[in-house]
Amino acid sequence: MKNPLACYLVGGAVRDRLLGISSKDLDWVVVGSSPEEMLSQGFKQVGSDFPVFLHPESNQEYALARTERKQGHGYQGFKCNSAPSVTLEEDLLRRDLTINAIAQGSDGKLFDPYGGEVDIQNRVLRHVSLAFREDPLRILRLARFAARFEHLGFKIADETKQLCARMVLDGEVEHLTPERVWQETQRALEEKSPSVYFEFLKSIDCMKVLFPELDALFGVPQPEQHHPEIDCGIHAYLSLKQAAQLSDLAEVRFAALVHDCGKALTPEHQWPKHHGHETTGLPAIKAMCKRIKAPKAYQDLALLVCEYHTHIHRAFELRSNTVVKVLKSCDAFRRPERFEHILLCSTADARGRTGFEHSAYTQADYFRQALSICNAIDIAEIRNSGFEGKALGDKIDQVRASRIKSQLKGKDTYHADH
């Protein structure tokens, strides 16, 4: 290396150290340098929109200090200035939240011109400056950070919430691409408290722009004797919270969140009942997944949970041949791991009701046992008995139903009208 560069550790790495959290990614900002100097010292340039370089030894990212100026709508259309004259304070000013706008020098000294350390101590998520409003993607990032740090007591500052609401009202969110919306949403689903992400978007009227199928659930009632929380939207939140306790998988959490989208389509004169919501919700989920470009695995699981969660709730009421039909429709014999995810979502749905958070859900065990019984059947023996084609399939299903009927006994613990 030639002359030492003025490098500062920035962003999440500094924030997480102050929170006592391990941080995988270490991002650096370089002040007073140029692309030519970076290249001369062995760095490899990887940024196209603005100069970002990889360290020749550690392979960590080093970005030149820069300022940004808005030139269009959405999160694009920024003109960057990364001249050597750009100061560290100016670089930190363009960042989203004060807790992400702290730098640390090689001597360990913090450079915190915007009060990030105090906001960390007070557990506040606050925008650095009004430049926040120039990038609507920051609304989703803010919501995601709220979901990540809610368990540590972090809250969004009132003035920041008001700023986000104004951005939504001004139509800025409508310029976000589906890919970026999904990217942030998927990451939020993986956070410790994913429901906080959607709760914040709802609170600033952003959900009706990005997730209208979910937004439509709010204000739709359900029978109070089965759903003390009554509101379908609140039930969606509660189901997501339960799913987050049952599984780390974003697919499972997403499916639990959207499983009742059909209830938003129930005619008002049928309220608070929602007969047939399991099938009326399928087009809504497909439309949502297509619009936000959710991966096929997410859509497939969400559709199966939507269509069959009530069947699973009614496990003890079903005839044995219907249990076999549910297993086949859910592709449980070929995809047992996904069927387990369906059962987890059904459990989250059952517990996602006020007062039922810790209730037993033996229907899931019933279906697990039914699947195990079916898998123990010797298919080769049936085939060797002379069955083939459709007759073989019918005979296998007949044996499956017979074994379930003879080996499984249960007691209904979940009301059919759920």
XYZ file of C-alpha atoms in Angstrom:
418
model
C 0.000 0.000 0.000
C 1.155 3.530 -0.737
C 0.010 6.585 1.215
C -2.540 5.560 3.831
C -6.121 6.346 2.918
C -8.498 8.203 5.225
C -10.844 5.266 5.869
C -13.777 5.062 8.258
C -15.945 2.142 9.239
C -19.551 3.209 8.623
C -23.170 2.164 8.763
C -24.445 -1.104 10.158
C -21.106 -2.325 11.458
C -20.738 0.690 13.758
C -24.398 0.608 14.759
C -24.300 -3.082 15.632
C -21.107 -2.709 17.649
C -22.790 -0.032 19.746
C -25.725 -2.397 20.220
C -23.457 -5.303 21.122
C -24.532 -7.242 18.040
C -22.157 -9.114 15.751
C -22.036 -7.733 12.215
C -20.993 -9.795 9.204
C -20.504 -7.011 6.673
C -17.933 -4.292 7.223
C -18.450 -1.237 5.019
C -15.900 1.523 4.711
C -15.965 5.055 3.368
C -12.828 6.728 2.005
C -12.507 10.496 2.288
C -10.324 12.711 0.087
C -9.456 10.073 -2.502
C -10.239 9.368 -6.162
C -10.881 6.312 -8.338
C -7.406 6.643 -9.792
C -5.757 6.606 -6.382
C -7.869 3.639 -5.249
C -6.906 1.644 -8.327
C -3.255 2.554 -7.912
C -3.310 1.028 -4.443
C -4.658 -2.284 -5.704
C -8.374 -1.845 -5.103
C -10.778 -3.365 -7.626
C -13.682 -1.180 -8.743
C -17.102 -2.844 -8.683
C -19.540 0.074 -8.534
C -20.963 1.498 -11.740
C -23.365 4.154 -10.430
C -20.829 5.417 -7.909
C -17.275 4.370 -7.040
C -17.200 1.268 -4.842
C -14.028 -0.787 -4.526
C -12.973 -4.122 -3.074
C -9.938 -4.196 -0.812
C -7.091 -6.199 -2.415
C -6.634 -8.342 0.696
C -9.817 -8.375 2.809
C -12.210 -8.067 -0.163
C -14.325 -5.706 1.949
C -16.197 -2.844 0.284
C -14.715 0.641 0.300
C -16.778 3.489 -1.157
C -15.622 6.983 -1.877
C -17.380 9.620 0.201
C -20.175 11.069 -1.891
C -23.184 13.342 -1.976
C -26.408 12.662 -3.880
C -28.864 14.941 -5.609
C -32.341 13.901 -6.656
C -33.144 14.120 -10.371
C -36.263 11.981 -10.766
C -38.897 9.871 -9.043
C -38.507 6.701 -7.021
C -35.211 5.443 -5.672
C -33.413 6.022 -8.972
C -32.551 9.278 -10.660
C -29.783 10.371 -8.288
C -26.712 12.279 -9.409
C -23.686 11.385 -7.307
C -20.663 13.518 -6.539
C -17.658 11.593 -5.204
C -15.019 14.271 -5.637
C -12.095 14.300 -3.168
C -13.577 17.468 -1.665
C -16.623 15.634 -0.266
C -16.349 15.502 3.527
C -17.223 12.686 5.879
C -19.981 14.817 7.382
C -21.498 15.353 3.923
C -21.358 11.629 3.191
C -23.109 10.756 6.446
C -25.767 13.398 5.790
C -27.083 11.467 2.755
C -27.721 8.315 4.801
C -31.183 7.221 5.865
C -31.235 6.959 9.662
C -29.132 8.569 12.349
C -28.211 5.156 13.757
C -26.720 4.322 10.349
C -24.902 7.644 10.027
C -22.062 7.039 12.481
C -18.463 6.539 11.387
C -15.528 5.086 13.302
C -11.909 5.952 12.623
C -8.954 3.584 12.761
C -8.272 4.878 16.268
C -11.729 3.758 17.395
C -13.048 7.288 17.747
C -16.640 7.821 16.680
C -17.682 10.560 14.270
C -21.365 11.170 14.942
C -22.548 14.568 13.668
C -26.267 13.707 13.639
C -26.871 12.182 17.053
C -26.959 8.529 16.090
C -25.382 7.295 19.308
C -27.975 9.107 21.417
C -30.765 7.656 19.290
C -29.289 4.192 19.797
C -29.289 4.760 23.543
C -32.873 6.033 23.418
C -33.935 3.294 20.981
C -35.190 5.708 18.320
C -35.274 5.280 14.545
C -35.002 8.786 13.103
C -34.213 10.152 9.643
C -30.952 12.060 9.275
C -32.299 14.881 7.115
C -35.080 15.806 4.718
C -33.043 14.106 2.000
C -34.802 10.977 3.306
C -37.911 11.952 1.341
C -36.037 11.760 -1.949
C -35.865 7.966 -1.831
C -39.151 6.078 -1.163
C -37.247 2.821 -0.770
C -36.131 4.217 2.575
C -39.689 3.829 3.863
C -39.397 0.072 3.397
C -35.893 0.024 4.852
C -37.135 1.947 7.881
C -40.002 -0.513 8.318
C -37.558 -3.399 8.032
C -35.247 -1.910 10.672
C -38.278 -1.472 12.916
C -39.019 -5.186 12.456
C -35.387 -6.073 13.170
C -34.974 -4.019 16.321
C -38.458 -4.009 17.832
C -37.432 -6.628 20.387
C -34.715 -4.220 21.601
C -37.304 -1.531 22.217
C -36.733 0.618 19.126
C -39.566 2.888 17.984
C -39.912 5.107 14.934
C -39.725 8.832 15.719
C -43.012 10.653 15.236
C -41.489 13.164 12.850
C -40.046 10.360 10.744
C -43.398 8.603 10.602
C -45.060 11.854 9.540
C -42.452 12.351 6.829
C -43.084 8.834 5.485
C -46.838 9.397 5.477
C -46.305 12.573 3.465
C -44.160 10.713 0.948
C -46.918 8.131 0.490
C -49.476 10.897 0.055
C -47.258 12.518 -2.569
C -47.217 9.302 -4.585
C -43.503 8.591 -4.237
C -44.059 4.951 -3.265
C -45.851 4.289 -6.541
C -42.539 4.704 -8.351
C -40.907 1.753 -6.604
C -40.264 -1.268 -8.799
C -41.815 -4.605 -7.779
C -38.353 -6.141 -7.495
C -37.240 -3.659 -4.841
C -40.540 -3.912 -2.963
C -40.211 -7.681 -2.828
C -36.534 -7.560 -1.885
C -37.232 -5.432 1.171
C -40.390 -7.376 2.045
C -38.625 -10.718 1.883
C -35.851 -9.436 4.099
C -38.447 -8.035 6.512
C -40.148 -11.432 6.665
C -36.846 -12.864 7.867
C -36.507 -10.351 10.704
C -37.301 -11.107 14.333
C -40.637 -9.231 14.349
C -41.877 -9.256 10.729
C -45.388 -8.084 11.597
C -43.932 -4.708 12.633
C -42.957 -4.109 8.988
C -46.541 -4.433 7.792
C -47.987 -2.644 10.805
C -45.885 0.418 10.039
C -46.790 0.381 6.339
C -50.445 0.211 7.326
C -50.065 3.109 9.761
C -48.840 5.455 6.998
C -51.356 4.259 4.361
C -48.584 2.561 2.400
C -50.084 -0.917 2.575
C -53.036 0.012 0.373
C -50.533 1.075 -2.293
C -48.190 -1.918 -2.127
C -50.384 -4.668 -0.640
C -54.037 -3.760 -1.312
C -55.143 -7.386 -0.888
C -53.913 -7.288 2.720
C -55.124 -3.771 3.369
C -58.642 -4.807 2.356
C -58.803 -7.224 5.300
C -58.926 -4.408 7.843
C -62.427 -3.562 8.979
C -63.800 -6.931 7.879
C -65.305 -8.763 10.893
C -65.226 -12.440 11.864
C -67.362 -14.352 14.399
C -66.286 -13.128 17.830
C -66.737 -16.529 19.492
C -63.975 -17.969 17.300
C -62.037 -14.744 16.712
C -62.035 -12.502 19.791
C -59.861 -10.055 17.833
C -62.764 -9.847 15.315
C -60.907 -7.859 12.626
C -59.486 -9.953 9.758
C -56.508 -7.626 9.349
C -55.532 -7.966 12.984
C -55.855 -11.735 12.638
C -53.403 -11.610 9.711
C -50.881 -9.819 11.934
C -51.407 -12.271 14.780
C -50.989 -15.239 12.429
C -47.726 -13.787 11.160
C -46.487 -13.301 14.719
C -47.243 -16.927 15.513
C -45.591 -18.116 12.291
C -42.461 -16.157 13.223
C -42.309 -18.145 16.472
C -42.811 -21.453 14.670
C -40.454 -21.020 11.722
C -37.547 -18.907 10.486
C -38.595 -19.453 6.875
C -39.914 -16.383 5.081
C -42.133 -18.596 2.888
C -43.984 -19.923 5.925
C -44.397 -16.459 7.406
C -45.674 -15.014 4.125
C -48.226 -17.802 3.667
C -49.518 -17.349 7.220
C -49.904 -13.623 6.616
C -51.953 -13.910 3.410
C -53.920 -17.116 4.078
C -57.231 -15.319 4.676
C -57.140 -12.832 1.788
C -60.416 -14.304 0.555
C -62.259 -12.893 3.568
C -61.794 -9.397 2.162
C -63.939 -10.501 -0.794
C -66.881 -11.806 1.237
C -70.059 -9.797 0.485
C -70.980 -7.636 3.466
C -74.402 -9.225 3.841
C -72.644 -12.507 4.694
C -70.493 -11.003 7.457
C -69.200 -12.074 9.907
C -69.117 -15.534 8.277
C -66.853 -16.237 5.331
C -67.973 -19.411 3.640
C -65.808 -20.254 0.660
C -63.014 -17.808 1.466
C -60.533 -20.630 0.932
C -61.155 -20.544 -2.828
C -62.117 -16.897 -3.346
C -58.747 -15.920 -1.882
C -56.730 -17.813 -4.491
C -57.003 -15.210 -7.313
C -56.159 -12.416 -4.864
C -52.992 -14.175 -3.710
C -52.002 -14.929 -7.305
C -52.523 -11.278 -8.253
C -50.452 -10.071 -5.300
C -47.594 -12.489 -5.963
C -47.542 -11.587 -9.656
C -47.519 -7.851 -8.951
C -44.736 -7.927 -6.352
C -42.870 -10.689 -8.220
C -42.802 -13.091 -5.295
C -40.898 -16.296 -6.109
C -42.954 -19.295 -7.197
C -42.187 -21.189 -3.987
C -43.828 -18.408 -1.967
C -46.911 -18.347 -4.174
C -47.291 -22.129 -4.230
C -47.170 -22.466 -0.455
C -49.485 -19.491 0.070
C -52.067 -20.924 -2.323
C -52.024 -24.343 -0.666
C -52.378 -22.840 2.804
C -55.214 -20.613 1.614
C -57.123 -23.482 0.045
C -56.575 -26.208 2.638
C -56.100 -24.589 6.050
C -59.775 -25.082 6.912
C -59.595 -28.750 5.922
C -56.700 -29.156 8.340
C -58.601 -27.327 11.083
C -61.419 -29.854 10.583
C -59.103 -32.861 10.679
C -61.199 -34.801 13.176
C -64.415 -34.228 11.225
C -63.049 -35.462 7.902
C -63.683 -38.892 6.537
C -60.555 -40.946 6.084
C -60.835 -40.824 2.289
C -61.044 -37.007 2.495
C -57.882 -36.952 4.606
C -56.173 -38.893 1.801
C -57.488 -36.388 -0.758
C -56.048 -33.492 1.269
C -52.675 -35.224 1.511
C -52.651 -35.796 -2.244
C -53.849 -32.272 -3.081
C -51.078 -30.834 -0.934
C -48.570 -33.198 -2.614
C -47.627 -34.456 0.832
C -46.275 -37.789 -0.411
C -43.746 -36.184 -2.761
C -43.165 -32.943 -0.858
C -43.421 -33.851 2.848
C -41.255 -30.888 3.877
C -43.658 -28.451 2.214
C -46.646 -30.208 3.770
C -44.989 -29.647 7.132
C -44.857 -25.957 6.263
C -48.593 -26.053 5.514
C -49.186 -27.570 8.939
C -47.064 -24.864 10.574
C -49.118 -22.176 8.834
C -52.343 -23.819 9.983
C -50.974 -23.883 13.518
C -50.078 -20.196 13.252
C -53.598 -19.467 12.010
C -55.170 -21.332 14.916
C -52.968 -19.597 17.482
C -53.189 -16.227 15.756
C -56.310 -15.351 17.693
C -56.576 -13.316 20.860
C -56.450 -15.695 23.812
C -55.410 -18.750 21.763
C -51.709 -17.948 21.459
C -50.595 -21.001 23.449
C -53.393 -23.414 22.590
C -52.672 -26.974 21.514
C -53.185 -27.733 17.847
C -53.512 -31.489 17.638
C -54.914 -31.369 14.111
C -51.369 -30.952 12.800
C -50.255 -34.078 14.650
C -53.276 -35.916 13.303
C -52.234 -35.162 9.733
C -48.613 -36.002 10.493
C -49.703 -39.376 11.803
C -51.980 -39.906 8.811
C -49.099 -39.220 6.445
C -46.837 -41.559 8.397
C -49.435 -44.324 8.249
C -49.816 -43.908 4.495
C -46.049 -43.921 3.947
C -45.780 -47.250 5.799
C -47.991 -48.993 3.238
C -46.154 -51.430 0.941
C -47.040 -50.117 -2.508
C -45.108 -52.914 -4.214
C -47.275 -55.500 -2.501
C -50.419 -53.836 -3.842
C -48.896 -53.633 -7.329
C -47.931 -57.292 -7.212
C -51.563 -58.143 -6.506
C -52.313 -57.370 -10.148
C -53.387 -53.725 -9.974
C -52.084 -51.220 -12.521
C -52.882 -47.804 -13.955
C -55.880 -46.019 -12.462
C -56.976 -49.160 -10.665
C -53.646 -49.246 -8.841
C -53.987 -45.633 -7.759
C -57.546 -46.185 -6.568
C -56.532 -49.273 -4.610
C -53.618 -47.462 -2.959
C -55.942 -44.653 -1.873
C -58.463 -47.189 -0.621
C -55.824 -48.896 1.511
C -54.586 -45.534 2.774
C -58.074 -44.508 3.864
C -58.671 -47.877 5.494
C -55.430 -47.723 7.485
C -56.132 -44.155 8.632
C -59.634 -45.139 9.732
C -58.419 -48.156 11.691
C -55.300 -46.638 13.241
C -56.220 -43.015 13.942
C -58.667 -41.865 16.518
C -59.111 -38.228 17.450
C -61.190 -35.700 19.209
C -62.203 -32.397 17.644
C -60.560 -29.494 19.454
C -61.108 -26.760 16.894
C -64.464 -25.431 15.778
C -65.368 -26.058 12.149
C -66.453 -22.479 11.478
C -62.897 -21.186 11.876
